Coordinates of C-alpha atoms and ligand atoms in Angstrom, one line a residue:
X28 CA 111.8 132.4 122.6
X29 CA 113.0 134.1 119.3
X30 CA 110.6 135.3 116.9
X31 CA 111.1 133.5 113.8
X32 CA 110.8 134.6 110.2
X33 CA 107.0 134.8 109.1
X34 CA 107.5 132.1 106.3
X35 CA 105.3 129.5 106.6
X36 CA 107.5 127.2 105.2
X37 CA 110.5 128.1 108.1
X38 CA 108.0 128.1 110.5
X39 CA 106.8 124.8 110.2
X40 CA 110.2 123.4 109.7
X41 CA 111.2 125.4 113.0
X42 CA 108.5 124.4 114.8
X43 CA 108.7 120.7 114.2
X44 CA 112.7 120.5 115.0
X45 CA 111.4 122.2 118.4
X46 CA 108.0 120.3 119.1
X47 CA 110.0 117.5 121.1
X48 CA 111.5 120.3 123.4
X49 CA 108.7 122.5 123.9
X50 CA 105.6 122.8 125.4
X51 CA 102.2 123.4 123.7
X52 CA 102.2 126.8 125.6
X53 CA 105.7 127.5 124.6
X54 CA 104.8 126.6 120.8
X55 CA 101.8 129.2 121.3
X56 CA 104.4 131.8 121.2
X57 CA 105.3 131.3 117.9
X58 CA 102.5 132.5 116.8
X59 CA 102.7 136.1 114.9
X60 CA 99.9 138.4 115.1
X61 CA 98.0 139.5 111.8
X62 CA 98.1 142.9 110.0
X63 CA 94.9 144.6 109.8
X64 CA 93.0 143.7 106.5
X65 CA 89.8 144.6 106.1
X66 CA 88.3 141.2 104.2
X67 CA 87.9 138.1 106.5
X68 CA 88.9 136.0 104.1
X69 CA 92.2 137.8 102.6
X70 CA 93.3 138.0 106.3
X71 CA 92.9 134.5 107.1
X72 CA 94.7 133.4 103.7
X73 CA 97.4 136.1 104.4
X74 CA 98.0 134.6 107.9
X75 CA 98.1 131.0 108.0
X76 CA 99.3 129.7 111.2
X77 CA 100.1 126.8 112.4
X78 CA 98.2 125.8 115.6
X79 CA 99.6 124.9 118.7
X80 CA 98.7 121.6 119.6
X81 CA 95.7 121.3 121.9
X82 CA 97.3 118.5 123.6
X83 CA 100.5 117.6 125.6
X84 CA 102.9 115.7 122.9
X85 CA 105.5 112.7 123.7
X86 CA 108.8 113.9 123.7
X87 CA 110.6 111.3 122.5
X88 CA 113.8 112.0 124.0
X89 CA 112.1 111.0 127.3
X90 CA 111.4 107.6 126.4
X91 CA 113.6 104.4 127.1
X92 CA 115.3 103.3 123.9
X93 CA 115.7 99.9 122.4
X94 CA 113.0 98.2 124.7
X95 CA 110.8 96.6 122.1
X96 CA 111.6 94.1 119.6
X97 CA 111.6 95.2 116.0
X98 CA 108.3 94.0 114.4
X99 CA 108.6 92.3 111.3
X100 CA 105.3 92.6 109.3
X101 CA 103.5 89.2 108.7
X102 CA 104.2 87.6 105.0
X103 CA 100.5 87.9 103.3
X104 CA 99.1 84.6 102.1
X105 CA 96.6 84.2 99.7
X106 CA 92.8 83.5 101.0
X107 CA 92.2 81.5 97.7
X108 CA 92.0 81.7 93.9
X109 CA 90.3 83.4 91.5
X110 CA 89.8 83.5 87.4
X111 CA 90.5 87.1 86.0
X112 CA 89.7 88.4 82.6
X113 CA 93.5 88.9 81.8
X114 CA 94.4 85.4 82.3
X115 CA 91.4 83.4 80.6
X116 CA 91.5 79.7 82.0
X117 CA 93.8 80.3 84.8
X118 CA 93.5 80.6 88.6
X119 CA 95.3 83.5 90.1
X120 CA 96.0 83.8 93.8
X121 CA 94.1 86.1 95.5
X122 CA 94.8 88.0 98.4
X123 CA 92.7 90.1 100.7
X124 CA 93.7 93.2 102.5
X125 CA 90.9 94.4 105.0
X126 CA 91.8 98.0 106.3
X127 CA 90.7 98.0 109.7
X128 CA 90.7 100.2 113.1
X129 CA 93.0 99.0 115.7
X130 CA 95.3 99.8 118.5
X131 CA 99.0 99.3 119.1
X132 CA 101.7 100.1 121.3
X133 CA 104.3 102.7 119.5
X134 CA 106.6 101.8 122.3
X135 CA 106.4 100.0 125.5
X136 CA 106.0 102.7 127.5
X137 CA 103.4 104.9 125.5
X138 CA 99.5 104.0 125.6
X139 CA 98.0 101.8 122.8
X140 CA 97.7 104.3 119.6
X141 CA 94.7 104.1 117.7
X142 CA 95.8 103.1 114.1
X143 CA 94.3 102.4 110.6
X144 CA 96.2 98.9 109.0
X145 CA 95.7 96.6 106.4
X146 CA 94.6 93.3 108.0
X147 CA 94.9 95.4 111.4
X148 CA 98.6 96.0 111.2
X149 CA 100.9 98.9 110.8
X150 CA 102.8 98.4 108.7
X151 CA 100.6 96.2 106.9
X152 CA 101.3 92.3 105.8
X153 CA 104.2 92.3 103.5
X154 CA 103.5 91.1 100.2
X155 CA 105.9 88.9 98.4
X156 CA 105.4 88.5 94.5
X157 CA 107.4 86.3 92.1
X158 CA 108.2 88.0 88.6
X159 CA 105.6 87.2 86.2
X160 CA 103.3 85.5 88.6
X161 CA 100.1 87.6 88.6
X162 CA 98.0 87.8 91.7
X163 CA 95.1 89.4 92.9
X164 CA 94.2 91.7 96.0
X165 CA 91.0 92.5 97.4
X166 CA 91.4 95.6 98.8
X167 CA 88.4 95.8 101.7
X168 CA 87.5 98.9 103.3
X169 CA 86.3 97.9 107.1
X170 CA 87.0 101.2 108.6
X171 CA 84.6 103.5 110.8
X172 CA 82.8 106.1 108.9
X173 CA 84.5 108.9 110.7
X174 CA 88.0 110.0 110.4
X175 CA 90.0 110.6 113.1
X176 CA 92.6 113.0 111.6
X177 CA 91.7 116.6 110.5
X178 CA 90.1 116.9 106.9
X179 CA 90.5 120.2 105.1
X180 CA 87.3 120.2 103.0
X181 CA 88.4 123.3 101.1
X182 CA 90.8 120.8 99.2
X183 CA 89.6 119.7 95.9
X184 CA 88.5 116.2 96.2
X185 CA 87.9 116.4 100.2
X186 CA 84.7 118.4 99.6
X187 CA 82.0 117.9 102.5
X188 CA 79.7 116.5 100.1
X189 CA 82.5 113.2 100.0
X190 CA 82.4 110.8 102.5
X191 CA 84.6 111.4 105.2
X192 CA 86.5 108.0 105.2
X193 CA 87.5 107.1 101.6
X194 CA 90.1 104.8 100.5
X195 CA 91.9 103.3 97.5
X196 CA 95.0 101.2 97.4
X197 CA 98.0 102.1 95.3
X198 CA 101.2 100.0 94.8
X199 CA 104.1 102.5 94.4
X200 CA 106.4 101.5 91.6
X201 CA 104.3 98.5 90.2
X202 CA 103.4 98.6 86.6
X203 CA 99.9 97.6 86.3
X204 CA 96.8 98.4 84.4
X205 CA 94.7 101.7 85.0
X206 CA 91.8 100.1 86.8
X207 CA 94.5 98.5 89.3
X208 CA 96.7 101.4 89.8
X209 CA 94.6 103.2 92.7
X210 CA 93.5 105.9 90.5
X211 CA 92.8 108.6 93.4
X212 CA 89.1 109.3 92.6
X213 CA 88.6 105.6 92.7
X214 CA 87.9 105.8 96.3
X215 CA 85.8 103.7 98.1
X216 CA 83.5 103.9 101.4
X217 CA 83.8 101.7 104.5
X218 CA 81.8 98.2 103.5
X219 CA 83.4 98.2 100.0
X220 CA 85.8 96.5 98.3
X221 CA 88.0 96.3 95.0
X222 CA 90.1 93.7 93.6
X223 CA 93.0 94.7 91.6
X224 CA 95.2 92.8 89.4
X225 CA 99.2 93.0 89.5
X226 CA 101.0 91.0 86.8
X227 CA 104.4 91.7 88.3
X228 CA 106.2 91.7 84.9
X229 CA 108.8 93.8 86.2
X230 CA 112.4 93.3 87.7
X231 CA 112.6 92.3 91.1
X232 CA 112.4 95.6 93.8
X233 CA 111.3 96.8 96.9
X234 CA 108.0 98.3 96.0
X235 CA 105.5 99.8 98.8
X236 CA 101.8 100.0 98.8
X237 CA 100.0 102.8 100.3
X238 CA 96.5 104.7 100.2
X239 CA 95.9 107.5 97.7
X240 CA 92.4 108.6 98.2
X241 CA 91.9 111.8 96.8
X242 CA 92.5 115.0 99.4
X243 CA 93.1 112.5 102.2
X244 CA 96.0 110.7 101.2
X245 CA 98.2 112.3 103.9
X246 CA 95.8 111.5 106.8
X247 CA 95.1 107.7 105.3
X248 CA 98.6 107.2 105.3
X249 CA 99.9 108.8 108.5
X250 CA 97.0 106.8 110.2
X251 CA 98.8 103.8 109.2
X252 CA 97.7 102.4 105.4
X253 CA 101.2 101.4 104.5
X254 CA 103.2 98.1 103.9
X255 CA 106.0 96.4 101.8
X256 CA 105.6 94.8 98.3
X257 CA 108.2 92.8 97.1
X258 CA 108.9 91.5 93.8
X259 CA 111.7 88.8 93.3
X260 CA 113.1 87.1 90.1
X261 CA 115.5 84.5 89.2
X262 CA 118.3 86.9 88.2
X263 CA 118.6 88.5 91.5
X264 CA 118.2 85.3 93.1
X265 CA 121.0 83.6 91.2
X266 CA 123.2 86.4 92.9
X267 CA 122.8 84.6 96.3
X268 CA 122.3 88.0 98.2
X269 CA 121.5 87.4 101.8
X270 CA 117.7 86.2 101.9
X271 CA 115.1 84.8 104.7
X272 CA 115.3 86.0 107.6
X273 CA 118.2 87.8 106.8
X274 CA 116.4 90.1 104.4
X275 CA 114.6 92.6 106.5
X276 CA 112.3 95.5 105.3
X277 CA 112.7 98.5 107.6
X278 CA 109.9 100.8 106.8
X279 CA 110.6 104.3 108.2
X280 CA 108.0 106.9 109.0
X281 CA 107.2 109.8 111.6
X282 CA 104.5 110.8 113.9
X283 CA 103.5 113.5 116.8
X284 CA 102.2 111.6 119.3
X285 CA 100.0 112.9 122.0
X286 CA 100.6 111.6 125.7
X287 CA 97.5 109.6 125.7
X288 CA 98.8 107.5 122.9
X289 CA 96.5 109.2 120.0
X290 CA 98.7 110.3 116.7
X291 CA 98.5 114.1 116.3
X292 CA 98.1 115.7 113.2
X293 CA 99.5 119.5 113.1
X294 CA 96.6 121.8 112.0
X295 CA 96.5 125.5 110.9
X296 CA 94.9 127.9 113.2
X297 CA 91.6 127.9 110.8
X298 CA 89.4 124.8 111.8
X299 CA 87.6 125.6 108.4
X300 CA 90.8 125.0 106.5
X301 CA 93.2 122.9 108.8
X302 CA 95.7 122.2 105.9
X303 CA 99.4 122.4 106.7
X304 CA 102.2 122.3 103.7
X305 CA 104.4 120.1 105.8
X306 CA 104.1 117.5 108.5
X307 CA 107.2 116.2 110.5
X308 CA 106.9 114.0 113.2
X309 CA 109.5 113.9 116.1
X310 CA 109.1 110.0 116.7
X311 CA 110.5 107.9 113.8
X312 CA 109.2 104.7 113.8
X313 CA 110.6 101.7 112.0
X314 CA 108.3 99.2 111.4
X315 CA 105.9 100.9 113.4
X316 CA 107.9 101.1 116.6
X317 CA 109.7 103.8 118.3
X318 CA 113.3 102.7 119.0
X319 CA 112.8 99.0 118.5
X320 CA 115.8 96.8 118.6
X321 CA 116.8 93.2 116.7
X322 CA 119.1 90.7 117.1
X323 CA 121.1 89.9 114.1
X324 CA 123.8 87.2 113.6
X325 CA 127.4 88.3 112.8
X326 CA 126.8 88.1 108.9
X327 CA 125.6 89.8 105.8
X328 CA 122.0 91.1 105.9
X329 CA 119.9 93.0 103.4
X330 CA 118.0 95.7 104.7
X331 CA 115.4 97.1 102.4
X332 CA 114.9 101.0 103.6
X333 CA 111.6 102.1 102.9
X334 CA 111.0 106.1 103.4
X335 CA 107.1 106.1 104.0
X336 CA 107.2 109.2 105.7
X337 CA 104.6 112.1 105.1
X338 CA 107.1 114.9 104.6
X339 CA 110.7 113.9 106.0
X340 CA 113.8 113.0 104.1
X341 CA 116.0 111.0 106.0
X342 CA 119.7 110.8 106.1
X343 CA 120.7 107.6 107.2
X344 CA 124.1 106.0 108.6
X345 CA 125.2 103.5 111.1
X346 CA 127.2 103.5 114.3
X347 CA 130.2 101.6 115.2
X348 CA 132.0 102.2 112.3
X349 CA 129.7 100.0 110.1
X350 CA 128.6 101.3 106.4
X351 CA 126.1 100.4 104.0
X352 CA 126.7 98.5 100.4
X353 CA 124.0 99.7 98.6
X354 CA 122.6 96.9 95.9
X355 CA 119.4 98.6 94.9
X356 CA 117.2 102.0 94.6
X357 CA 113.4 102.3 94.0
X358 CA 113.3 99.9 91.1
X359 CA 115.5 97.1 91.7
X360 CA 119.2 96.3 91.4
X361 CA 122.0 98.8 90.8
X362 CA 124.5 98.1 88.3
X363 CA 127.3 97.4 90.9
X364 CA 127.2 97.3 95.0
X365 CA 128.0 101.1 96.3
X366 CA 129.6 101.6 99.6
X367 CA 128.3 104.5 101.6
X368 CA 128.6 106.0 105.0
X369 CA 124.9 107.6 104.5
X370 CA 121.9 107.1 102.7
X371 CA 119.3 109.8 101.9
X372 CA 116.2 108.9 101.2
X373 CA 113.1 111.3 100.2
X374 CA 109.6 110.4 100.8
X375 CA 108.8 107.1 98.8
X376 CA 112.2 106.4 98.0
X377 CA 114.1 103.3 98.6
X378 CA 117.4 102.0 99.3
X379 CA 118.3 98.3 99.5
X380 CA 121.6 98.0 101.4
X381 CA 124.0 95.1 102.8
X382 CA 124.9 95.5 106.2
X383 CA 127.9 93.1 107.2
X384 CA 127.7 92.3 111.0
X385 CA 130.8 89.9 110.8
X386 CA 133.2 90.0 113.6
X387 CA 130.7 92.1 115.6
X388 CA 129.6 89.2 118.1
X389 CA 128.2 91.0 121.4
X390 CA 128.3 94.1 120.0
X391 CA 125.6 96.3 118.9
X392 CA 125.1 99.2 116.5
X393 CA 122.5 102.0 115.5
X394 CA 120.6 102.8 112.5
X395 CA 120.4 106.4 112.6
X396 CA 118.6 109.7 111.3
X397 CA 121.2 112.5 111.3
X398 CA 123.2 111.2 114.4
X399 CA 119.8 110.4 116.4
X400 CA 119.3 106.6 116.9
X401 CA 116.1 105.2 114.9
X402 CA 117.0 101.3 116.2
X403 CA 119.4 99.1 117.6
X404 CA 121.0 95.6 116.2
X405 CA 122.3 93.4 118.6
X406 CA 124.9 91.0 117.1
X407 CA 124.6 87.6 118.8
X408 CA 126.3 84.9 117.2
X409 CA 124.0 81.4 116.9
X410 CA 126.7 79.4 114.9
X411 CA 125.2 79.7 111.3
X412 CA 127.4 79.9 108.8
X413 CA 127.3 82.8 106.1
X414 CA 126.8 81.5 102.5
X415 CA 125.6 85.0 100.9
X416 CA 127.6 86.8 98.5
X417 CA 127.7 90.5 97.3
X418 CA 129.0 90.2 93.6
X419 CA 130.9 92.8 92.2
X420 CA 128.1 93.2 89.3
X421 CA 124.7 93.1 90.1
X422 CA 123.2 93.6 86.6
X423 CA 123.6 95.8 83.4
X424 CA 121.9 99.0 83.1
X425 CA 122.2 100.6 80.0
X426 CA 121.6 104.4 79.7
X427 CA 119.1 105.6 77.8
X428 CA 119.9 108.3 74.8
X429 CA 118.2 111.4 74.9
X430 CA 118.2 110.9 71.2
X431 CA 115.6 108.1 71.8
X432 CA 113.0 110.6 73.2
X433 CA 110.3 111.8 71.1
X434 CA 109.5 114.9 72.8
X435 CA 110.9 117.0 76.2
X436 CA 108.0 118.2 78.4
X437 CA 109.0 121.3 80.1
X438 CA 106.9 120.9 83.6
X439 CA 107.1 123.8 86.2
X440 CA 106.7 122.7 90.1
X441 CA 105.1 126.0 91.5
X442 CA 103.3 126.7 94.7
X443 CA 100.5 129.5 95.0
X444 CA 101.3 131.6 97.7
X445 CA 99.1 133.9 99.3
X446 CA 99.7 137.8 100.2
X447 CA 102.2 137.0 103.0
X448 CA 104.2 134.3 100.9
X449 CA 102.8 131.4 102.6
X450 CA 102.1 128.3 100.2
X451 CA 98.4 127.9 99.9
X452 CA 98.5 124.9 97.5
X453 CA 101.0 123.4 95.1
X454 CA 100.6 123.3 91.3
X455 CA 102.7 121.3 88.5
X456 CA 102.8 122.6 85.2
X457 CA 100.5 125.5 86.8
X458 CA 97.6 123.5 86.7
X459 CA 95.1 122.2 88.9
X460 CA 94.4 118.4 89.2
X461 CA 90.9 119.1 87.5
X462 CA 92.1 121.2 84.3
X463 CA 92.3 118.8 81.4
X464 CA 95.2 116.4 80.8
X465 CA 98.1 117.9 79.0
X466 CA 100.7 115.2 79.6
X467 CA 99.6 112.5 77.3
X468 CA 102.7 110.6 76.4
X469 CA 102.2 107.5 73.5
X470 CA 102.7 104.0 74.3
X471 CA 105.9 102.5 73.9
X472 CA 107.6 106.0 73.3
X473 CA 110.3 107.6 75.2
X474 CA 110.0 111.0 76.8
X475 CA 112.0 113.6 78.7
X476 CA 110.4 115.5 81.5
X477 CA 112.3 118.6 82.4
X478 CA 110.9 119.6 85.8
X479 CA 111.5 123.0 86.7
X480 CA 111.3 123.9 90.1
X481 CA 110.2 127.2 90.8
X482 CA 109.8 126.7 94.5
X483 CA 112.3 126.8 97.3
X484 CA 112.1 123.3 98.4
X485 CA 113.3 120.2 97.1
X486 CA 110.2 118.0 95.7
X487 CA 110.5 114.2 95.5
X488 CA 108.5 113.6 92.1
X489 CA 106.9 110.3 91.5
X490 CA 105.6 109.0 88.0
X491 CA 103.2 106.3 88.2
X492 CA 103.7 103.1 85.7
X493 CA 107.0 103.8 84.5
X494 CA 110.7 103.4 85.8
X495 CA 112.9 106.2 84.7
X496 CA 116.3 107.5 84.5
X497 CA 117.4 110.5 85.8
X498 CA 119.5 112.2 83.3
X499 CA 120.8 115.4 85.0
X500 CA 119.9 118.8 87.3
X501 CA 121.0 122.1 85.9
X502 CA 120.6 125.3 87.6
X503 CA 118.4 127.9 85.8
X504 CA 117.7 131.7 86.0
X505 CA 114.4 131.9 88.0
X506 CA 114.1 135.6 87.2
X507 CA 114.4 135.2 83.6
X508 CA 111.8 132.3 83.5
X509 CA 109.4 134.4 85.4
X510 CA 109.8 137.2 83.1
X511 CA 109.3 135.2 79.6
X512 CA 109.2 131.6 80.4
X513 CA 112.1 130.8 78.8
X514 CA 114.9 128.6 80.0
X515 CA 118.2 130.4 81.1
X516 CA 120.7 127.8 82.7
X517 CA 123.0 129.5 84.9
X518 CA 125.8 126.7 85.1
X519 CA 126.7 123.2 83.7
X520 CA 124.3 120.3 84.2
X521 CA 125.0 118.2 87.1
X522 CA 125.2 114.2 86.4
X523 CA 123.0 112.0 88.6
X524 CA 124.8 110.7 91.8
X525 CA 125.8 107.0 91.6
X526 CA 123.1 106.1 93.7
X527 CA 120.5 107.5 91.0
X528 CA 122.0 105.5 88.3
X529 CA 120.1 102.9 88.6
X530 CA 115.9 102.6 87.4
X531 CA 113.9 105.1 89.6
X532 CA 110.1 106.1 90.2
X533 CA 110.9 108.9 92.5
X534 CA 113.0 111.7 92.2
X535 CA 114.1 114.5 94.2
X536 CA 113.6 117.7 92.2
X537 CA 115.9 120.3 93.9
X538 CA 115.2 124.0 94.4
X539 CA 116.4 126.5 91.6
X540 CA 117.2 123.3 89.2
X541 CA 115.7 121.8 86.0
X542 CA 115.8 118.2 86.8
X543 CA 115.4 115.6 83.6
X544 CA 114.3 112.5 83.8
X545 CA 113.6 109.7 80.6
X546 CA 111.2 107.0 80.8
X547 CA 109.8 104.8 78.3
X548 CA 106.0 104.7 78.7
X549 CA 105.2 100.9 78.2
X550 CA 102.0 99.9 79.8
X551 CA 98.3 99.6 79.2
X552 CA 96.8 102.8 77.7
X553 CA 94.6 105.1 80.0
X554 CA 94.5 107.1 82.9
X555 CA 97.5 107.3 85.4
X556 CA 98.9 110.1 87.8
X557 CA 102.2 111.9 88.5
X558 CA 102.7 113.9 91.3
X559 CA 105.1 115.2 94.5
X560 CA 105.6 112.3 97.1
X561 CA 105.2 115.1 99.8
X562 CA 101.7 114.0 100.9
X563 CA 100.5 117.5 102.1
X564 CA 101.5 118.7 98.5
X565 CA 100.0 115.9 96.7
X566 CA 97.0 116.3 98.5
X567 CA 96.8 119.9 97.8
X568 CA 97.2 120.0 93.7
X569 CA 100.6 119.3 93.6
X570 CA 99.2 115.8 91.7
X571 CA 98.3 115.7 87.9
X572 CA 96.6 113.1 85.9
X573 CA 98.8 111.5 82.6
X574 CA 97.1 109.6 79.6
X575 CA 98.9 106.8 78.0
X576 CA 97.7 107.2 74.6
X577 CA 97.5 103.8 72.6
X578 CA 100.4 103.3 70.2
Ligands
LIG14 CU1 103.5 106.3 96.1 CU2 101.1 108.1 93.8 O1 102.3 107.5 94.9
LIG15 CU1 103.2 105.2 92.6
LIG16 CU1 106.0 119.2 96.8

């Protein structure tokens, strides 16, 4: 095996691309030796190494494909009604989502995997909400007191003084009040629960819910704490897009699975500081299964693609000459459908696509990630007629004028490296999570956020509360920035791709670029967060609070 460049980022990436094919012993060969540095701590920080897995891992290539039916998470049902101070004199439907430990087979030929999930399922039940019909959810933590994944107690918010198991749920993309938004520090322990209020006063969109507990979000989501949250509205309904059993959420995430069925989460070689900056699995799960299949009819389907992975971006395509017709992105419908051979999704991004299986009776097609099968569609005619449509225009999306912004915030995306150039933590605006709040937009004003990426990686940046538009990406001179903290552009601004012209809540900030977004800060004043949605980064300082000031 060849030696690799001892940059941790490269190292992790290379390792996880190979992990399927290599044994643990072979992986061990990839470690490089530490230089002689007197100070113990310095030596550790200078040499974070990815530890070889201490258990044999499943190589998905060796598993039979398309032997498990695609699971469709149950649609959540209210358990009752409750009044809420937000709607005096009105009873709101109350849902209950209990986080529990359970076991499920990720593949027919694998032993059951211990998981954590909402109502004992991974993904959790799908919440289907109607626009302007508020609802309540009681998020109950019924998990064990011990975590089964490696907590790094050196990370801020995950100190040994904190309970190991803590959860707080956030609905990604929902506009809610601060107390219902899943603020990372508002976690609670097993045996406790919290009721959140969701107004659903926003356009139809594919949202998703997931854990957000400070310092362990990456582990809680990896354990299975995620699900889909759909908002429907009349405007979308009037379009007559495929619905019902022809509207399928496809939640994608990847995992490393040990041969005994346990999830394996990668660790550094330091048991006291096991955090790693990336976690790419070799097994891509669709709705919690590896290589599932589903029967479809020769007609149009709406697929709601959700990237729920910790780190990996998906570059999706279909086999058998099929293309995607993308109709929506993070925050709902695009202005018009887009035909695409590939759909790229960074963590937390969504794309709703129409796939037309008509004329394919008896054939099959695969959904693929960079050429590798994720799942299979088997087309079988059951004699139903397709009365759905995909209109040429979906809605009007007015571009927000830059001149409407009262402020342009220049915010760096950076990382703090050790002496060896390996990332130790990630930072926003050069500040730690605990530093005083600096982003404080005023309610109902419009701001531009210019995110200056100083790192070598792309980061999917997410703001809670708001939907935004992507203005542009523009290359800048990193050396000039480092010397004088001034932006010197080195080329023209690159307009967003057509699929980024709708409303977004997560945007890819490319390395070497200033990524500029514009948002109107509507909502209830208070504290929210913005962060990188690579969960390893988010957990290790690449998250900051922001304060919405009253108008
Ligand atoms: Cu998916 Cu803070 O979010
Ligand atoms: Cu969010
Ligand atoms: Cu990041």
